[in-house]
Amino acid sequence: QAYVEFTFPLAAQYFTINPFAKRAGAAGRAYLRQQVRDPEVRDKLTPRYAVGCKRPGFHNGYLATFNRDNVRLVTEPIDKITGSGVATADGESHDVDVLILATGFKVMDVDALTFEIVGSDGQSLSEFWKEHRMQAYEGVSIPGFPNFFSVMGPYGYVGSSYFALIEAQTRHLVRCIAQADKNQARRVEVRQEANDRYFAEMMRKRHRQIFWQDSCSLANSYYFDRNGDVPLRPATTFEAYWRSRRFPLDDYAFTS
């Protein structure tokens, strides 16, 4: 947990004030020079954006693979799939026995919701997010959707362990349910003003994240949604833990 916290939340969420984040790119380029002998191949493997703009991959042997005689790195765009392989935009044809498709995905796409969620005013959650941008109070609750709690809501995840996220968000919703039980309430709904305050805070703090630096505009990262937002909480795991245990219960309306 400490390693993950140091290498992503502290590096990416506090990029403008954390010197480690800026040194990570230099360390990566040095490792690339050590692992890949061909300078042309090495240049093609060098990202044109800062560390953290896209989800990083970790592997001890991947880069050295490109030193093998039977491995080629092709970066030209794919034009079409043929009966025997892949044709690229430069007119070359590459014969292959097996083609593995990695077509990508949109993590922040509201159309990817597994099932329709409809609020008390008849509006669906996907429509709400399309109209108002992705947002949720502490990443858990959305105004207009009573008795609905999310573990992986917008601006809830800081980028560390999902187990840490689940523990923090579960603490939040258990506090809500316990208070509802104490008040003999059957309806729990976050207040609009509380949600607006939290969303404004997220917008105010996001400038220090890696995502809003110039180089990330070249990354084509799935962290960005259709509105150009990155709905990751600009905070540490410790802060998320603390707030899940300290948020004002008055930010919710408990009614019967």
PDB file of C-alpha atoms in Angstrom:
ATOM      1  CA  GLN A   1       0.000   0.000   0.000  1.00  0.00           C
ATOM      2  CA  ALA A   2       2.837   2.395   0.850  1.00  0.00           C
ATOM      3  CA  TYR A   3       4.556   1.683  -2.484  1.00  0.00           C
ATOM      4  CA  VAL A   4       1.357   2.244  -4.463  1.00  0.00           C
ATOM      5  CA  GLU A   5       0.606   5.417  -2.502  1.00  0.00           C
ATOM      6  CA  PHE A   6       4.074   6.809  -3.190  1.00  0.00           C
ATOM      7  CA  THR A   7       4.145   5.958  -6.892  1.00  0.00           C
ATOM      8  CA  PHE A   8       0.656   7.092  -7.930  1.00  0.00           C
ATOM      9  CA  PRO A   9      -1.547   9.133  -5.548  1.00  0.00           C
ATOM     10  CA  LEU A  10       1.346  11.189  -4.181  1.00  0.00           C
ATOM     11  CA  ALA A  11       3.023  11.428  -7.600  1.00  0.00           C
ATOM     12  CA  ALA A  12       0.054  11.964  -9.919  1.00  0.00           C
ATOM     13  CA  GLN A  13      -2.389  13.776  -7.631  1.00  0.00           C
ATOM     14  CA  TYR A  14       0.275  16.186  -6.326  1.00  0.00           C
ATOM     15  CA  PHE A  15       2.369  16.470  -9.495  1.00  0.00           C
ATOM     16  CA  THR A  16       2.957  20.233  -9.249  1.00  0.00           C
ATOM     17  CA  ILE A  17       4.380  20.037  -5.727  1.00  0.00           C
ATOM     18  CA  ASN A  18       5.953  16.549  -5.623  1.00  0.00           C
ATOM     19  CA  PRO A  19       9.491  16.407  -7.079  1.00  0.00           C
ATOM     20  CA  PHE A  20       9.394  12.592  -7.329  1.00  0.00           C
ATOM     21  CA  ALA A  21       6.812  12.748 -10.104  1.00  0.00           C
ATOM     22  CA  LYS A  22       9.092  14.819 -12.332  1.00  0.00           C
ATOM     23  CA  ARG A  23      12.054  12.511 -11.709  1.00  0.00           C
ATOM     24  CA  ALA A  24      10.093   9.397 -12.588  1.00  0.00           C
ATOM     25  CA  GLY A  25      10.186  10.225 -16.305  1.00  0.00           C
ATOM     26  CA  ALA A  26      13.979  10.601 -16.279  1.00  0.00           C
ATOM     27  CA  ALA A  27      14.314   7.297 -14.422  1.00  0.00           C
ATOM     28  CA  GLY A  28      12.080   5.595 -16.971  1.00  0.00           C
ATOM     29  CA  ARG A  29      14.097   6.902 -19.909  1.00  0.00           C
ATOM     30  CA  ALA A  30      17.331   5.757 -18.250  1.00  0.00           C
ATOM     31  CA  TYR A  31      15.877   2.266 -17.782  1.00  0.00           C
ATOM     32  CA  LEU A  32      14.782   2.250 -21.422  1.00  0.00           C
ATOM     33  CA  ARG A  33      18.331   3.071 -22.550  1.00  0.00           C
ATOM     34  CA  GLN A  34      19.600   0.216 -20.426  1.00  0.00           C
ATOM     35  CA  GLN A  35      17.099  -2.317 -21.770  1.00  0.00           C
ATOM     36  CA  VAL A  36      16.777  -1.537 -25.515  1.00  0.00           C
ATOM     37  CA  ARG A  37      19.893  -1.455 -27.710  1.00  0.00           C
ATOM     38  CA  ASP A  38      18.490  -0.045 -30.979  1.00  0.00           C
ATOM     39  CA  PRO A  39      18.136   3.776 -30.678  1.00  0.00           C
ATOM     40  CA  GLU A  40      15.355   3.901 -33.302  1.00  0.00           C
ATOM     41  CA  VAL A  41      13.299   1.260 -31.515  1.00  0.00           C
ATOM     42  CA  ARG A  42      14.041   2.950 -28.209  1.00  0.00           C
ATOM     43  CA  ASP A  43      12.729   6.249 -29.555  1.00  0.00           C
ATOM     44  CA  LYS A  44       9.484   4.590 -30.697  1.00  0.00           C
ATOM     45  CA  LEU A  45       9.029   3.096 -27.228  1.00  0.00           C
ATOM     46  CA  THR A  46       9.528   6.446 -25.484  1.00  0.00           C
ATOM     47  CA  PRO A  47       6.208   8.027 -24.381  1.00  0.00           C
ATOM     48  CA  ARG A  48       5.592  11.625 -25.443  1.00  0.00           C
ATOM     49  CA  TYR A  49       3.776  12.389 -22.199  1.00  0.00           C
ATOM     50  CA  ALA A  50       4.613  12.426 -18.483  1.00  0.00           C
ATOM     51  CA  VAL A  51       4.470   9.424 -16.183  1.00  0.00           C
ATOM     52  CA  GLY A  52       0.932   9.082 -14.821  1.00  0.00           C
ATOM     53  CA  CYS A  53      -1.000  10.518 -17.781  1.00  0.00           C
ATOM     54  CA  LYS A  54      -1.936   6.939 -18.668  1.00  0.00           C
ATOM     55  CA  ARG A  55      -2.150   3.840 -16.526  1.00  0.00           C
ATOM     56  CA  PRO A  56       1.419   2.518 -16.107  1.00  0.00           C
ATOM     57  CA  GLY A  57       2.430  -1.054 -16.831  1.00  0.00           C
ATOM     58  CA  PHE A  58       5.012  -3.012 -14.838  1.00  0.00           C
ATOM     59  CA  HIS A  59       7.100  -5.851 -16.296  1.00  0.00           C
ATOM     60  CA  ASN A  60      10.722  -6.864 -15.840  1.00  0.00           C
ATOM     61  CA  GLY A  61      11.232  -8.393 -19.282  1.00  0.00           C
ATOM     62  CA  TYR A  62       8.947  -6.559 -21.723  1.00  0.00           C
ATOM     63  CA  LEU A  63      11.372  -3.913 -23.027  1.00  0.00           C
ATOM     64  CA  ALA A  64      14.276  -6.345 -23.493  1.00  0.00           C
ATOM     65  CA  THR A  65      12.025  -8.398 -25.780  1.00  0.00           C
ATOM     66  CA  PHE A  66      12.616  -5.849 -28.539  1.00  0.00           C
ATOM     67  CA  ASN A  67      16.289  -6.858 -28.720  1.00  0.00           C
ATOM     68  CA  ARG A  68      15.338 -10.263 -30.144  1.00  0.00           C
ATOM     69  CA  ASP A  69      15.810 -11.003 -33.855  1.00  0.00           C
ATOM     70  CA  ASN A  70      12.294 -12.439 -34.173  1.00  0.00           C
ATOM     71  CA  VAL A  71      10.540  -9.388 -32.691  1.00  0.00           C
ATOM     72  CA  ARG A  72       9.604  -6.231 -34.594  1.00  0.00           C
ATOM     73  CA  LEU A  73       7.992  -3.075 -33.275  1.00  0.00           C
ATOM     74  CA  VAL A  74       5.504  -1.679 -35.798  1.00  0.00           C
ATOM     75  CA  THR A  75       3.984   1.700 -34.923  1.00  0.00           C
ATOM     76  CA  GLU A  76       2.291   2.527 -38.231  1.00  0.00           C
ATOM     77  CA  PRO A  77      -1.531   2.741 -37.977  1.00  0.00           C
ATOM     78  CA  ILE A  78      -3.443  -0.395 -39.000  1.00  0.00           C
ATOM     79  CA  ASP A  79      -5.251   0.019 -42.311  1.00  0.00           C
ATOM     80  CA  LYS A  80      -7.044  -3.327 -42.422  1.00  0.00           C
ATOM     81  CA  ILE A  81      -6.959  -6.943 -41.342  1.00  0.00           C
ATOM     82  CA  THR A  82      -6.286  -9.304 -44.242  1.00  0.00           C
ATOM     83  CA  GLY A  83      -6.682 -13.060 -44.642  1.00  0.00           C
ATOM     84  CA  SER A  84      -3.068 -13.629 -43.652  1.00  0.00           C
ATOM     85  CA  GLY A  85      -2.288 -10.805 -41.250  1.00  0.00           C
ATOM     86  CA  VAL A  86      -2.280  -7.039 -40.835  1.00  0.00           C
ATOM     87  CA  ALA A  87      -1.895  -4.300 -43.472  1.00  0.00           C
ATOM     88  CA  THR A  88      -0.599  -0.956 -42.190  1.00  0.00           C
ATOM     89  CA  ALA A  89      -1.110   2.550 -43.532  1.00  0.00           C
ATOM     90  CA  ASP A  90       2.381   2.614 -45.099  1.00  0.00           C
ATOM     91  CA  GLY A  91       1.370  -0.165 -47.524  1.00  0.00           C
ATOM     92  CA  GLU A  92       3.239  -2.939 -45.710  1.00  0.00           C
ATOM     93  CA  SER A  93       1.647  -6.324 -45.055  1.00  0.00           C
ATOM     94  CA  HIS A  94       2.585  -8.225 -41.920  1.00  0.00           C
ATOM     95  CA  ASP A  95       1.833 -11.952 -41.836  1.00  0.00           C
ATOM     96  CA  VAL A  96       0.733 -13.275 -38.442  1.00  0.00           C
ATOM     97  CA  ASP A  97      -0.448 -16.614 -37.075  1.00  0.00           C
ATOM     98  CA  VAL A  98      -2.305 -15.176 -34.085  1.00  0.00           C
ATOM     99  CA  LEU A  99      -3.875 -11.739 -33.751  1.00  0.00           C
ATOM    100  CA  ILE A 100      -4.635 -10.526 -30.223  1.00  0.00           C
ATOM    101  CA  LEU A 101      -7.108  -7.655 -30.175  1.00  0.00           C
ATOM    102  CA  ALA A 102      -6.576  -4.940 -27.560  1.00  0.00           C
ATOM    103  CA  THR A 103      -9.185  -2.442 -28.689  1.00  0.00           C
ATOM    104  CA  GLY A 104      -9.212  -0.322 -25.548  1.00  0.00           C
ATOM    105  CA  PHE A 105     -12.120   0.844 -23.433  1.00  0.00           C
ATOM    106  CA  LYS A 106     -13.630   3.952 -21.863  1.00  0.00           C
ATOM    107  CA  VAL A 107     -13.615   3.736 -18.079  1.00  0.00           C
ATOM    108  CA  MET A 108     -15.351   7.084 -17.679  1.00  0.00           C
ATOM    109  CA  ASP A 109     -18.055   6.547 -20.331  1.00  0.00           C
ATOM    110  CA  VAL A 110     -21.506   6.993 -18.775  1.00  0.00           C
ATOM    111  CA  ASP A 111     -23.013   4.895 -21.571  1.00  0.00           C
ATOM    112  CA  ALA A 112     -21.129   1.903 -20.198  1.00  0.00           C
ATOM    113  CA  LEU A 113     -23.420   1.563 -17.149  1.00  0.00           C
ATOM    114  CA  THR A 114     -24.473  -2.072 -16.799  1.00  0.00           C
ATOM    115  CA  PHE A 115     -28.121  -1.289 -16.076  1.00  0.00           C
ATOM    116  CA  GLU A 116     -30.316   1.790 -16.025  1.00  0.00           C
ATOM    117  CA  ILE A 117     -30.570   3.692 -12.744  1.00  0.00           C
ATOM    118  CA  VAL A 118     -33.512   6.110 -12.458  1.00  0.00           C
ATOM    119  CA  GLY A 119     -33.753   8.847  -9.834  1.00  0.00           C
ATOM    120  CA  SER A 120     -36.762  10.143  -7.920  1.00  0.00           C
ATOM    121  CA  ASP A 121     -37.572  12.705 -10.637  1.00  0.00           C
ATOM    122  CA  GLY A 122     -37.534  10.114 -13.409  1.00  0.00           C
ATOM    123  CA  GLN A 123     -34.125  11.100 -14.768  1.00  0.00           C
ATOM    124  CA  SER A 124     -31.625   8.330 -15.379  1.00  0.00           C
ATOM    125  CA  LEU A 125     -28.154   8.486 -13.853  1.00  0.00           C
ATOM    126  CA  SER A 126     -26.496   8.485 -17.279  1.00  0.00           C
ATOM    127  CA  GLU A 127     -28.665  11.466 -18.303  1.00  0.00           C
ATOM    128  CA  PHE A 128     -27.789  13.282 -15.072  1.00  0.00           C
ATOM    129  CA  TRP A 129     -24.061  12.815 -15.687  1.00  0.00           C
ATOM    130  CA  LYS A 130     -24.359  13.838 -19.338  1.00  0.00           C
ATOM    131  CA  GLU A 131     -26.159  17.033 -18.356  1.00  0.00           C
ATOM    132  CA  HIS A 132     -24.204  17.957 -15.203  1.00  0.00           C
ATOM    133  CA  ARG A 133     -20.851  16.194 -15.795  1.00  0.00           C
ATOM    134  CA  MET A 134     -19.782  13.221 -13.712  1.00  0.00           C
ATOM    135  CA  GLN A 135     -20.011  14.024 -10.021  1.00  0.00           C
ATOM    136  CA  ALA A 136     -20.897  12.414  -6.697  1.00  0.00           C
ATOM    137  CA  TYR A 137     -20.625  13.599  -3.120  1.00  0.00           C
ATOM    138  CA  GLU A 138     -17.404  12.061  -1.720  1.00  0.00           C
ATOM    139  CA  GLY A 139     -17.676   9.638  -4.649  1.00  0.00           C
ATOM    140  CA  VAL A 140     -20.640   7.936  -2.942  1.00  0.00           C
ATOM    141  CA  SER A 141     -23.985   9.739  -3.380  1.00  0.00           C
ATOM    142  CA  ILE A 142     -25.759  11.726  -6.108  1.00  0.00           C
ATOM    143  CA  PRO A 143     -28.563  14.227  -5.386  1.00  0.00           C
ATOM    144  CA  GLY A 144     -31.876  13.023  -6.738  1.00  0.00           C
ATOM    145  CA  PHE A 145     -30.955   9.363  -6.272  1.00  0.00           C
ATOM    146  CA  PRO A 146     -32.011   8.496  -2.701  1.00  0.00           C
ATOM    147  CA  ASN A 147     -30.903   5.234  -1.068  1.00  0.00           C
ATOM    148  CA  PHE A 148     -28.331   4.736  -3.813  1.00  0.00           C
ATOM    149  CA  PHE A 149     -24.675   4.473  -2.832  1.00  0.00           C
ATOM    150  CA  SER A 150     -21.670   3.938  -5.073  1.00  0.00           C
ATOM    151  CA  VAL A 151     -18.279   2.551  -4.139  1.00  0.00           C
ATOM    152  CA  MET A 152     -16.598   3.575  -7.409  1.00  0.00           C
ATOM    153  CA  GLY A 153     -18.371   6.883  -7.974  1.00  0.00           C
ATOM    154  CA  PRO A 154     -16.825   9.981  -9.577  1.00  0.00           C
ATOM    155  CA  TYR A 155     -14.179  11.699  -7.427  1.00  0.00           C
ATOM    156  CA  GLY A 156     -14.056   8.863  -4.910  1.00  0.00           C
ATOM    157  CA  TYR A 157     -11.022   6.890  -6.111  1.00  0.00           C
ATOM    158  CA  VAL A 158      -7.574   8.381  -5.440  1.00  0.00           C
ATOM    159  CA  GLY A 159      -5.700   5.880  -7.628  1.00  0.00           C
ATOM    160  CA  SER A 160      -4.329   3.514  -4.994  1.00  0.00           C
ATOM    161  CA  SER A 161      -5.618   0.094  -3.940  1.00  0.00           C
ATOM    162  CA  TYR A 162      -9.232  -0.801  -4.711  1.00  0.00           C
ATOM    163  CA  PHE A 163      -9.339  -2.521  -1.328  1.00  0.00           C
ATOM    164  CA  ALA A 164      -8.559   0.812   0.319  1.00  0.00           C
ATOM    165  CA  LEU A 165     -11.311   2.433  -1.768  1.00  0.00           C
ATOM    166  CA  ILE A 166     -13.864  -0.205  -0.769  1.00  0.00           C
ATOM    167  CA  GLU A 167     -13.006   0.150   2.921  1.00  0.00           C
ATOM    168  CA  ALA A 168     -13.287   3.950   2.866  1.00  0.00           C
ATOM    169  CA  GLN A 169     -16.504   4.124   0.859  1.00  0.00           C
ATOM    170  CA  THR A 170     -18.121   1.334   2.878  1.00  0.00           C
ATOM    171  CA  ARG A 171     -17.380   3.275   6.062  1.00  0.00           C
ATOM    172  CA  HIS A 172     -19.161   6.265   4.505  1.00  0.00           C
ATOM    173  CA  LEU A 173     -22.321   4.408   3.568  1.00  0.00           C
ATOM    174  CA  VAL A 174     -22.454   2.460   6.856  1.00  0.00           C
ATOM    175  CA  ARG A 175     -22.485   5.791   8.702  1.00  0.00           C
ATOM    176  CA  CYS A 176     -25.431   6.884   6.536  1.00  0.00           C
ATOM    177  CA  ILE A 177     -27.366   3.675   7.117  1.00  0.00           C
ATOM    178  CA  ALA A 178     -26.707   3.754  10.875  1.00  0.00           C
ATOM    179  CA  GLN A 179     -27.945   7.347  11.077  1.00  0.00           C
ATOM    180  CA  ALA A 180     -31.044   6.456   9.050  1.00  0.00           C
ATOM    181  CA  ASP A 181     -31.735   3.614  11.474  1.00  0.00           C
ATOM    182  CA  LYS A 182     -31.270   5.975  14.427  1.00  0.00           C
ATOM    183  CA  ASN A 183     -33.694   8.500  12.876  1.00  0.00           C
ATOM    184  CA  GLN A 184     -36.105   5.749  11.820  1.00  0.00           C
ATOM    185  CA  ALA A 185     -35.743   7.134   8.302  1.00  0.00           C
ATOM    186  CA  ARG A 186     -36.434   5.164   5.142  1.00  0.00           C
ATOM    187  CA  ARG A 187     -34.983   7.653   2.693  1.00  0.00           C
ATOM    188  CA  VAL A 188     -31.382   8.884   2.627  1.00  0.00           C
ATOM    189  CA  GLU A 189     -30.394  11.534   0.088  1.00  0.00           C
ATOM    190  CA  VAL A 190     -27.379  13.809  -0.166  1.00  0.00           C
ATOM    191  CA  ARG A 191     -28.314  17.493  -0.162  1.00  0.00           C
ATOM    192  CA  GLN A 192     -27.770  19.431  -3.382  1.00  0.00           C
ATOM    193  CA  GLU A 193     -25.709  22.116  -1.657  1.00  0.00           C
ATOM    194  CA  ALA A 194     -23.393  19.479  -0.137  1.00  0.00           C
ATOM    195  CA  ASN A 195     -22.848  17.855  -3.513  1.00  0.00           C
ATOM    196  CA  ASP A 196     -22.201  21.224  -5.163  1.00  0.00           C
ATOM    197  CA  ARG A 197     -19.695  22.151  -2.464  1.00  0.00           C
ATOM    198  CA  TYR A 198     -17.784  18.906  -2.895  1.00  0.00           C
ATOM    199  CA  PHE A 199     -17.751  19.152  -6.710  1.00  0.00           C
ATOM    200  CA  ALA A 200     -16.469  22.742  -6.510  1.00  0.00           C
ATOM    201  CA  GLU A 201     -13.710  21.551  -4.176  1.00  0.00           C
ATOM    202  CA  MET A 202     -12.668  18.862  -6.662  1.00  0.00           C
ATOM    203  CA  MET A 203     -12.511  21.430  -9.470  1.00  0.00           C
ATOM    204  CA  ARG A 204     -10.525  23.811  -7.280  1.00  0.00           C
ATOM    205  CA  LYS A 205      -7.885  21.207  -6.388  1.00  0.00           C
ATOM    206  CA  ARG A 206      -7.468  19.389  -9.663  1.00  0.00           C
ATOM    207  CA  HIS A 207      -4.912  21.818 -11.149  1.00  0.00           C
ATOM    208  CA  ARG A 208      -2.147  20.072  -9.183  1.00  0.00           C
ATOM    209  CA  GLN A 209      -2.862  16.672 -10.787  1.00  0.00           C
ATOM    210  CA  ILE A 210      -0.631  15.325 -13.581  1.00  0.00           C
ATOM    211  CA  PHE A 211      -3.638  15.189 -15.927  1.00  0.00           C
ATOM    212  CA  TRP A 212      -3.828  18.975 -16.265  1.00  0.00           C
ATOM    213  CA  GLN A 213      -0.222  19.469 -17.343  1.00  0.00           C
ATOM    214  CA  ASP A 214       0.559  20.188 -20.998  1.00  0.00           C
ATOM    215  CA  SER A 215       2.081  16.804 -21.856  1.00  0.00           C
ATOM    216  CA  CYS A 216      -1.065  14.872 -20.912  1.00  0.00           C
ATOM    217  CA  SER A 217      -2.934  16.470 -23.819  1.00  0.00           C
ATOM    218  CA  LEU A 218      -0.971  14.111 -26.096  1.00  0.00           C
ATOM    219  CA  ALA A 219      -1.686  10.945 -24.118  1.00  0.00           C
ATOM    220  CA  ASN A 220      -5.162   9.946 -25.394  1.00  0.00           C
ATOM    221  CA  SER A 221      -5.759   8.639 -21.885  1.00  0.00           C
ATOM    222  CA  TYR A 222      -8.854   6.740 -20.779  1.00  0.00           C
ATOM    223  CA  TYR A 223      -8.796   8.733 -17.546  1.00  0.00           C
ATOM    224  CA  PHE A 224     -10.519  11.585 -19.429  1.00  0.00           C
ATOM    225  CA  ASP A 225     -14.273  11.450 -19.987  1.00  0.00           C
ATOM    226  CA  ARG A 226     -16.274  13.022 -22.819  1.00  0.00           C
ATOM    227  CA  ASN A 227     -16.312  16.382 -21.012  1.00  0.00           C
ATOM    228  CA  GLY A 228     -12.542  16.434 -20.642  1.00  0.00           C
ATOM    229  CA  ASP A 229     -12.766  15.767 -16.893  1.00  0.00           C
ATOM    230  CA  VAL A 230     -10.761  13.200 -14.931  1.00  0.00           C
ATOM    231  CA  PRO A 231     -13.112  12.056 -12.119  1.00  0.00           C
ATOM    232  CA  LEU A 232     -10.322  10.904  -9.775  1.00  0.00           C
ATOM    233  CA  ARG A 233     -10.212  12.409  -6.286  1.00  0.00           C
ATOM    234  CA  PRO A 234      -7.203  14.773  -5.951  1.00  0.00           C
ATOM    235  CA  ALA A 235      -6.253  13.419  -2.535  1.00  0.00           C
ATOM    236  CA  THR A 236      -4.361  10.709  -0.678  1.00  0.00           C
ATOM    237  CA  THR A 237      -5.773   7.438   0.644  1.00  0.00           C
ATOM    238  CA  PHE A 238      -5.352   8.755   4.185  1.00  0.00           C
ATOM    239  CA  GLU A 239      -7.497  11.801   3.407  1.00  0.00           C
ATOM    240  CA  ALA A 240     -10.200   9.614   1.841  1.00  0.00           C
ATOM    241  CA  TYR A 241     -10.142   7.370   4.933  1.00  0.00           C
ATOM    242  CA  TRP A 242     -10.380  10.349   7.285  1.00  0.00           C
ATOM    243  CA  ARG A 243     -13.211  12.033   5.387  1.00  0.00           C
ATOM    244  CA  SER A 244     -15.257   8.832   5.219  1.00  0.00           C
ATOM    245  CA  ARG A 245     -15.289   8.877   9.032  1.00  0.00           C
ATOM    246  CA  ARG A 246     -15.719  12.637   9.475  1.00  0.00           C
ATOM    247  CA  PHE A 247     -18.025  14.007   6.763  1.00  0.00           C
ATOM    248  CA  PRO A 248     -20.986  15.920   8.267  1.00  0.00           C
ATOM    249  CA  LEU A 249     -24.063  13.729   8.452  1.00  0.00           C
ATOM    250  CA  ASP A 250     -26.067  16.943   8.038  1.00  0.00           C
ATOM    251  CA  ASP A 251     -24.973  16.842   4.403  1.00  0.00           C
ATOM    252  CA  TYR A 252     -27.700  14.202   4.032  1.00  0.00           C
ATOM    253  CA  ALA A 253     -31.457  14.453   4.427  1.00  0.00           C
ATOM    254  CA  PHE A 254     -32.910  11.544   6.458  1.00  0.00           C
ATOM    255  CA  THR A 255     -36.687  11.323   5.979  1.00  0.00           C
ATOM    256  CA  SER A 256     -39.392   8.746   6.485  1.00  0.00           C
TER     257      SER A 256
END
